Structure formats: structure tokens, C-alpha cells
mmCIF file of C-alpha atoms in Angstrom:
data_model
loop_
_atom_site.group_PDB
_atom_site.id
_atom_site.type_symbol
_atom_site.label_atom_id
_atom_site.label_comp_id
_atom_site.label_asym_id
_atom_site.label_seq_id
_atom_site.Cartn_x
_atom_site.Cartn_y
_atom_site.Cartn_z
ATOM 1 C CA MET A 293 87.422 -4.988 102.488
ATOM 2 C CA SER A 294 84.698 -7.529 101.769
ATOM 3 C CA PHE A 295 80.986 -6.897 101.867
ATOM 4 C CA TYR A 296 77.824 -8.987 102.046
ATOM 5 C CA SER A 297 75.322 -6.574 100.532
ATOM 6 C CA LYS A 298 74.258 -5.084 97.207
ATOM 7 C CA LYS A 299 76.569 -2.088 97.599
ATOM 8 C CA SER A 300 80.264 -1.806 98.286
ATOM 9 C CA PRO A 301 81.291 -0.135 101.578
ATOM 10 C CA LEU A 302 83.159 2.654 99.831
ATOM 11 C CA GLU A 303 80.095 3.380 97.735
ATOM 12 C CA ILE A 304 77.939 3.543 100.862
ATOM 13 C CA PHE A 305 80.236 5.944 102.717
ATOM 14 C CA GLU A 306 81.373 8.107 99.810
ATOM 15 C CA GLY A 307 80.692 11.783 100.489
ATOM 16 C CA LYS A 308 78.904 11.003 103.762
ATOM 17 C CA ASN A 309 79.106 12.566 107.203
ATOM 18 C CA ILE A 310 79.850 9.940 109.830
ATOM 19 C CA VAL A 311 79.850 10.003 113.626
ATOM 20 C CA ILE A 312 81.795 7.261 115.406
ATOM 21 C CA VAL A 313 80.946 6.538 119.046
ATOM 22 C CA THR A 314 83.193 4.749 121.542
ATOM 23 C CA ALA A 315 82.598 4.109 125.235
ATOM 24 C CA HIS A 316 86.193 4.273 126.507
ATOM 25 C CA PRO A 317 89.511 5.712 125.467
ATOM 26 C CA ASP A 318 91.216 2.725 123.722
ATOM 27 C CA ASP A 319 88.050 1.105 122.288
ATOM 28 C CA GLU A 320 89.175 2.295 118.868
ATOM 29 C CA VAL A 321 92.344 0.197 119.140
ATOM 30 C CA PHE A 322 90.464 -3.077 118.848
ATOM 31 C CA CYS A 323 87.718 -2.262 116.392
ATOM 32 C CA ILE A 324 86.726 0.817 114.531
ATOM 33 C CA ALA A 325 90.156 2.385 113.858
ATOM 34 C CA HIS A 326 90.919 -0.390 111.375
ATOM 35 C CA VAL A 327 87.805 0.384 109.329
ATOM 36 C CA LEU A 328 88.304 4.122 109.757
ATOM 37 C CA LYS A 329 91.620 4.012 107.883
ATOM 38 C CA GLU A 330 89.831 2.514 104.876
ATOM 39 C CA ILE A 331 86.786 4.778 104.708
ATOM 40 C CA GLN A 332 88.551 8.072 105.510
ATOM 41 C CA THR A 333 89.556 8.358 101.857
ATOM 42 C CA VAL A 334 85.958 8.657 100.658
ATOM 43 C CA THR A 335 83.924 10.195 103.491
ATOM 44 C CA LYS A 336 83.044 13.879 103.600
ATOM 45 C CA ASN A 337 83.517 14.269 107.340
ATOM 46 C CA ILE A 338 84.155 12.015 110.341
ATOM 47 C CA SER A 339 83.386 13.127 113.890
ATOM 48 C CA TRP A 340 84.116 11.116 117.025
ATOM 49 C CA ILE A 341 82.294 10.971 120.361
ATOM 50 C CA ASN A 342 83.708 9.139 123.388
ATOM 51 C CA THR A 343 81.296 8.773 126.272
ATOM 52 C CA THR A 344 83.112 7.727 129.474
ATOM 53 C CA LEU A 345 86.302 8.611 131.288
ATOM 54 C CA GLY A 346 87.236 4.966 131.700
ATOM 55 C CA GLN A 347 88.334 5.770 135.249
ATOM 56 C CA ASN A 348 87.413 2.284 136.436
ATOM 57 C CA SER A 349 90.373 0.855 134.568
ATOM 58 C CA ILE A 350 92.052 -2.065 136.320
ATOM 59 C CA ASP A 351 95.182 0.053 136.410
ATOM 60 C CA SER A 352 93.418 2.697 138.518
ATOM 61 C CA LYS A 353 94.930 1.098 141.620
ATOM 62 C CA TYR A 354 98.310 2.418 140.480
ATOM 63 C CA PHE A 355 97.101 6.013 140.428
ATOM 64 C CA GLU A 356 96.328 8.378 143.267
ATOM 65 C CA SER A 357 92.632 8.428 142.394
ATOM 66 C CA SER A 358 90.132 7.306 139.777
ATOM 67 C CA ASN A 359 89.876 10.974 138.802
ATOM 68 C CA GLN A 360 93.574 10.994 137.918
ATOM 69 C CA THR A 361 93.073 7.855 135.837
ATOM 70 C CA GLY A 362 90.300 9.580 133.916
ATOM 71 C CA ILE A 363 92.505 12.604 133.205
ATOM 72 C CA ILE A 364 95.352 10.431 131.958
ATOM 73 C CA ARG A 365 93.109 8.317 129.745
ATOM 74 C CA GLU A 366 91.530 11.446 128.278
ATOM 75 C CA SER A 367 94.969 12.752 127.284
ATOM 76 C CA GLU A 368 95.730 9.400 125.665
ATOM 77 C CA PHE A 369 92.437 9.535 123.769
ATOM 78 C CA ILE A 370 93.349 12.961 122.384
ATOM 79 C CA GLU A 371 96.735 11.650 121.247
ATOM 80 C CA SER A 372 95.022 8.695 119.576
ATOM 81 C CA MET A 373 92.686 11.038 117.686
ATOM 82 C CA GLU A 374 95.706 12.980 116.449
ATOM 83 C CA LYS A 375 97.366 9.806 115.200
ATOM 84 C CA LEU A 376 94.165 8.776 113.438
ATOM 85 C CA LYS A 377 93.892 12.255 111.893
ATOM 86 C CA VAL A 378 90.429 12.846 113.377
ATOM 87 C CA ASP A 379 90.119 16.599 113.862
ATOM 88 C CA LYS A 380 86.605 16.761 115.241
ATOM 89 C CA TYR A 381 86.045 14.833 118.480
ATOM 90 C CA LEU A 382 84.148 15.206 121.737
ATOM 91 C CA HIS A 383 84.810 13.585 125.101
ATOM 92 C CA LEU A 384 81.601 13.503 127.192
ATOM 93 C CA LYS A 385 83.477 12.526 130.402
ATOM 94 C CA ILE A 386 80.654 10.422 131.843
ATOM 95 C CA PRO A 387 81.656 8.252 134.850
ATOM 96 C CA SER A 388 82.213 4.578 134.010
ATOM 97 C CA TYR A 389 80.002 1.652 134.961
ATOM 98 C CA LEU A 390 76.650 3.295 134.544
ATOM 99 C CA SER A 391 73.578 1.645 135.994
ATOM 100 C CA SER A 392 71.246 3.356 133.552
ATOM 101 C CA GLU A 393 71.328 5.077 130.167
ATOM 102 C CA LEU A 394 73.429 8.140 129.488
ATOM 103 C CA PRO A 395 72.022 11.350 131.047
ATOM 104 C CA VAL A 396 69.222 12.949 129.038
ATOM 105 C CA GLU A 397 70.821 16.388 129.284
ATOM 106 C CA THR A 398 74.043 15.017 127.832
ATOM 107 C CA MET A 399 72.287 13.361 124.922
ATOM 108 C CA SER A 400 70.302 16.495 124.137
ATOM 109 C CA LYS A 401 73.567 18.433 123.738
ATOM 110 C CA ILE A 402 74.768 16.140 120.962
ATOM 111 C CA GLN A 403 71.428 15.604 119.213
ATOM 112 C CA ARG A 404 72.235 18.166 116.528
ATOM 113 C CA GLU A 405 75.556 16.475 115.742
ATOM 114 C CA ILE A 406 73.746 13.152 115.356
ATOM 115 C CA ASP A 407 70.950 14.708 113.283
ATOM 116 C CA ASN A 408 73.512 16.098 110.838
ATOM 117 C CA CYS A 409 75.331 12.824 110.212
ATOM 118 C CA ASP A 410 74.415 10.322 107.515
ATOM 119 C CA TYR A 411 75.618 7.284 109.457
ATOM 120 C CA LEU A 412 76.245 6.544 113.108
ATOM 121 C CA PHE A 413 78.797 3.904 114.137
ATOM 122 C CA LEU A 414 78.137 2.163 117.478
ATOM 123 C CA ILE A 415 79.633 -0.713 119.451
ATOM 124 C CA ASP A 416 77.981 -4.081 118.808
ATOM 125 C CA LYS A 417 74.486 -3.885 120.295
ATOM 126 C CA ASN A 418 74.925 -7.284 121.968
ATOM 127 C CA ASP A 419 78.099 -6.314 123.828
ATOM 128 C CA GLN A 420 77.247 -6.650 127.515
ATOM 129 C CA HIS A 421 80.060 -4.558 128.996
ATOM 130 C CA PRO A 422 78.097 -1.954 131.039
ATOM 131 C CA ASP A 423 79.688 1.099 129.415
ATOM 132 C CA HIS A 424 79.420 -0.381 125.913
ATOM 133 C CA TYR A 425 75.843 -1.520 126.406
ATOM 134 C CA PHE A 426 74.477 1.740 127.784
ATOM 135 C CA THR A 427 76.372 3.840 125.278
ATOM 136 C CA THR A 428 74.859 1.970 122.356
ATOM 137 C CA LYS A 429 71.414 1.779 123.962
ATOM 138 C CA SER A 430 71.404 5.555 124.477
ATOM 139 C CA PHE A 431 72.652 6.505 121.012
ATOM 140 C CA GLU A 432 70.320 4.103 119.191
ATOM 141 C CA LYS A 433 67.427 6.348 120.210
ATOM 142 C CA LEU A 434 68.926 9.291 118.332
ATOM 143 C CA LYS A 435 69.095 7.790 114.840
ATOM 144 C CA ASN A 436 66.983 5.764 112.442
ATOM 145 C CA LYS A 437 68.129 2.128 112.526
ATOM 146 C CA ASN A 438 68.962 2.008 108.815
ATOM 147 C CA GLN A 439 71.514 4.771 109.460
ATOM 148 C CA ILE A 440 73.327 2.857 112.214
ATOM 149 C CA PHE A 441 76.324 0.570 111.729
ATOM 150 C CA TYR A 442 77.581 -1.638 114.554
ATOM 151 C CA TYR A 443 81.195 -2.717 114.880
ATOM 152 C CA ASN A 444 82.755 -5.753 116.508
ATOM 153 C CA VAL A 445 85.933 -7.810 116.343
ATOM 154 C CA GLN A 446 84.000 -11.059 116.406
ATOM 155 C CA LYS A 447 81.393 -12.522 114.104
ATOM 156 C CA VAL A 448 79.210 -13.597 117.037
ATOM 157 C CA THR A 449 76.357 -11.224 116.240
ATOM 158 C CA LEU A 450 76.195 -11.758 112.517
ATOM 159 C CA ASN A 451 73.766 -13.876 110.525
ATOM 160 C CA LYS A 452 72.371 -14.057 107.011
ATOM 161 C CA LYS A 453 69.647 -11.527 107.773
ATOM 162 C CA LEU A 454 72.190 -8.780 108.440
ATOM 163 C CA ASN A 455 74.158 -6.767 105.930
ATOM 164 C CA TYR A 456 77.799 -6.673 106.919
ATOM 165 C CA PHE A 457 81.345 -6.267 105.729
ATOM 166 C CA TYR A 458 84.693 -6.892 107.305
ATOM 167 C CA SER A 459 87.994 -5.099 107.258
ATOM 168 C CA SER A 460 91.425 -6.557 107.855
ATOM 169 C CA PHE A 461 92.829 -6.147 111.336
ATOM 170 C CA ASN A 462 95.762 -3.730 110.837
ATOM 171 C CA GLU A 463 98.449 -4.988 113.215
ATOM 172 C CA GLN A 464 100.771 -2.052 112.516
ATOM 173 C CA LEU A 465 98.005 0.403 113.414
ATOM 174 C CA PHE A 466 97.144 -1.696 116.460
ATOM 175 C CA GLU A 467 100.722 -1.515 117.756
ATOM 176 C CA GLN A 468 100.892 2.212 117.098
ATOM 177 C CA LEU A 469 97.730 2.938 119.066
ATOM 178 C CA ILE A 470 98.596 0.575 121.909
ATOM 179 C CA GLY A 471 101.762 2.621 122.303
ATOM 180 C CA VAL A 472 99.575 5.638 123.038
ATOM 181 C CA TYR A 473 97.718 3.983 125.921
ATOM 182 C CA LYS A 474 100.559 3.575 128.367
ATOM 183 C CA SER A 475 98.092 3.621 131.284
ATOM 184 C CA GLN A 476 96.805 0.281 130.031
ATOM 185 C CA SER A 477 100.142 -1.524 130.125
ATOM 186 C CA HIS A 478 98.622 -4.091 132.479
ATOM 187 C CA MET A 479 96.647 -5.341 129.469
ATOM 188 C CA GLU A 480 99.710 -6.506 127.564
ATOM 189 C CA VAL A 481 98.605 -10.149 127.786
ATOM 190 C CA SER A 482 95.113 -9.203 126.586
ATOM 191 C CA PHE A 483 96.592 -7.239 123.701
ATOM 192 C CA ASP A 484 98.588 -10.284 122.614
ATOM 193 C CA SER A 485 95.419 -12.375 122.798
ATOM 194 C CA TYR A 486 93.602 -9.905 120.558
ATOM 195 C CA LYS A 487 96.338 -10.166 117.965
ATOM 196 C CA LYS A 488 96.178 -13.951 117.969
ATOM 197 C CA VAL A 489 92.424 -14.436 118.108
ATOM 198 C CA PHE A 490 90.963 -11.400 116.340
ATOM 199 C CA SER A 491 93.731 -10.466 113.926
ATOM 200 C CA LYS A 492 91.843 -11.516 110.802
ATOM 201 C CA LYS A 493 88.737 -9.359 110.559
ATOM 202 C CA VAL A 494 86.845 -6.459 112.104
ATOM 203 C CA PHE A 495 83.115 -6.684 111.385
ATOM 204 C CA ILE A 496 80.731 -3.839 110.673
ATOM 205 C CA TYR A 497 77.055 -4.593 110.205
ATOM 206 C CA ASN A 498 73.821 -2.816 109.439
ATOM 207 C CA GLU A 499 70.306 -4.199 109.760
ATOM 208 C CA ASN A 500 68.610 -2.406 106.911
ATOM 209 C CA ILE A 501 70.764 -1.495 103.899
ATOM 210 C CA ASN A 502 68.876 -1.312 100.609
#
């Protein structure tokens, strides 16, 4: 793990409580799971929040209803958490493709969890996928910006003004987690593309590390 800051990543996360946020079941496959495996050895506690059902999956046409897709993807998410050895997780079950921020009543329910964490991990703030964008936009309001890390599989967002580190893309872990998400088998070509294009590094950045 390499870092472009005054502190090492393991020093930053040692003994800390961390909340990781994803927008869909399977987002962890491409990004944050690879970093998670490295920092789990030093953190005090890691909790996970997934916001949407992901029922607008392309594969939904193969199921009886989008509701059924959501149920299946939730079960896959739970299996993924078990494989990643994350014991504390919450699935908010918000419908996909929001046109606004996450519901206020939903965010108020998790405010205490966010208040009690030292660092919050969110999807790259410049990611324009509707579910990704509104998830990050909503959660950013719950935490001081110097306590937020953003994750991405590309270096598109990064510049010299940001503090960031990168972790190796763990292909073995990737294959293991992809095996969990059988409902996403239609993405086999996309998965292969990820391995070829993004197999080198997973980036995590923070705007205000001292």
C-alpha cells in the first residue's frame, strides 16, 4: 500500500472505528473490498452501510419483478459481507435511481452510527452514477470533511492537492466476490474489462489529512 501524505495508511486507521458506505450490492467487488482486507488488521471496528436494493440491474429482465431482483441482490450482499468477515452491516433498501438525496428520515436513523465513527468511506464524489452520486452527496452532510475518505478504481479525481494512497487490486478476492453475485452474470464482459484496465490500483483519497 502506497501513500502520498505525511502518515502511513495503517497509522491513520489503527484503532479507529470506520463506516464503509456502498450504493449497490457488488460495489465492494470493484473498489473498497481490496483496501478493506489491508486495514482490517489494524482497525478497531468496521461497519458497513449499503443504501439501495440495486433492483434496476440490467439482469432484472430475467426475473419476475424488480422486487425479486432486489431480494436476490440483498442475499448476495449478505453472503459477500460474510466472506469479507464484516459482522456489522446495514442494508437501507432504498429504491435505485433516485432523483433526489436519500430520505431525511432514513439518514436520521443512521446519524448516531456516523457520529460514532472516526472515518467514513464513500464512493468517489465525482462519480455521476445516480445511486453513487446521491449516496455520497447525502452522507457527506453527516461528517466533517477531514473524516471522509473517498474510494475509486481510477485516478481521475486525484491531484497534488489531495492526500491519497492506493492499494493493489486483489484479483483472487475479486474472483471470489464475483462468484457471490450470480445475478450479475450478464456483466461477465465488464468484469473482464475491470481486471484488464483497473487491476493495478484502487485509490482512496482524503481532502484534509494533517
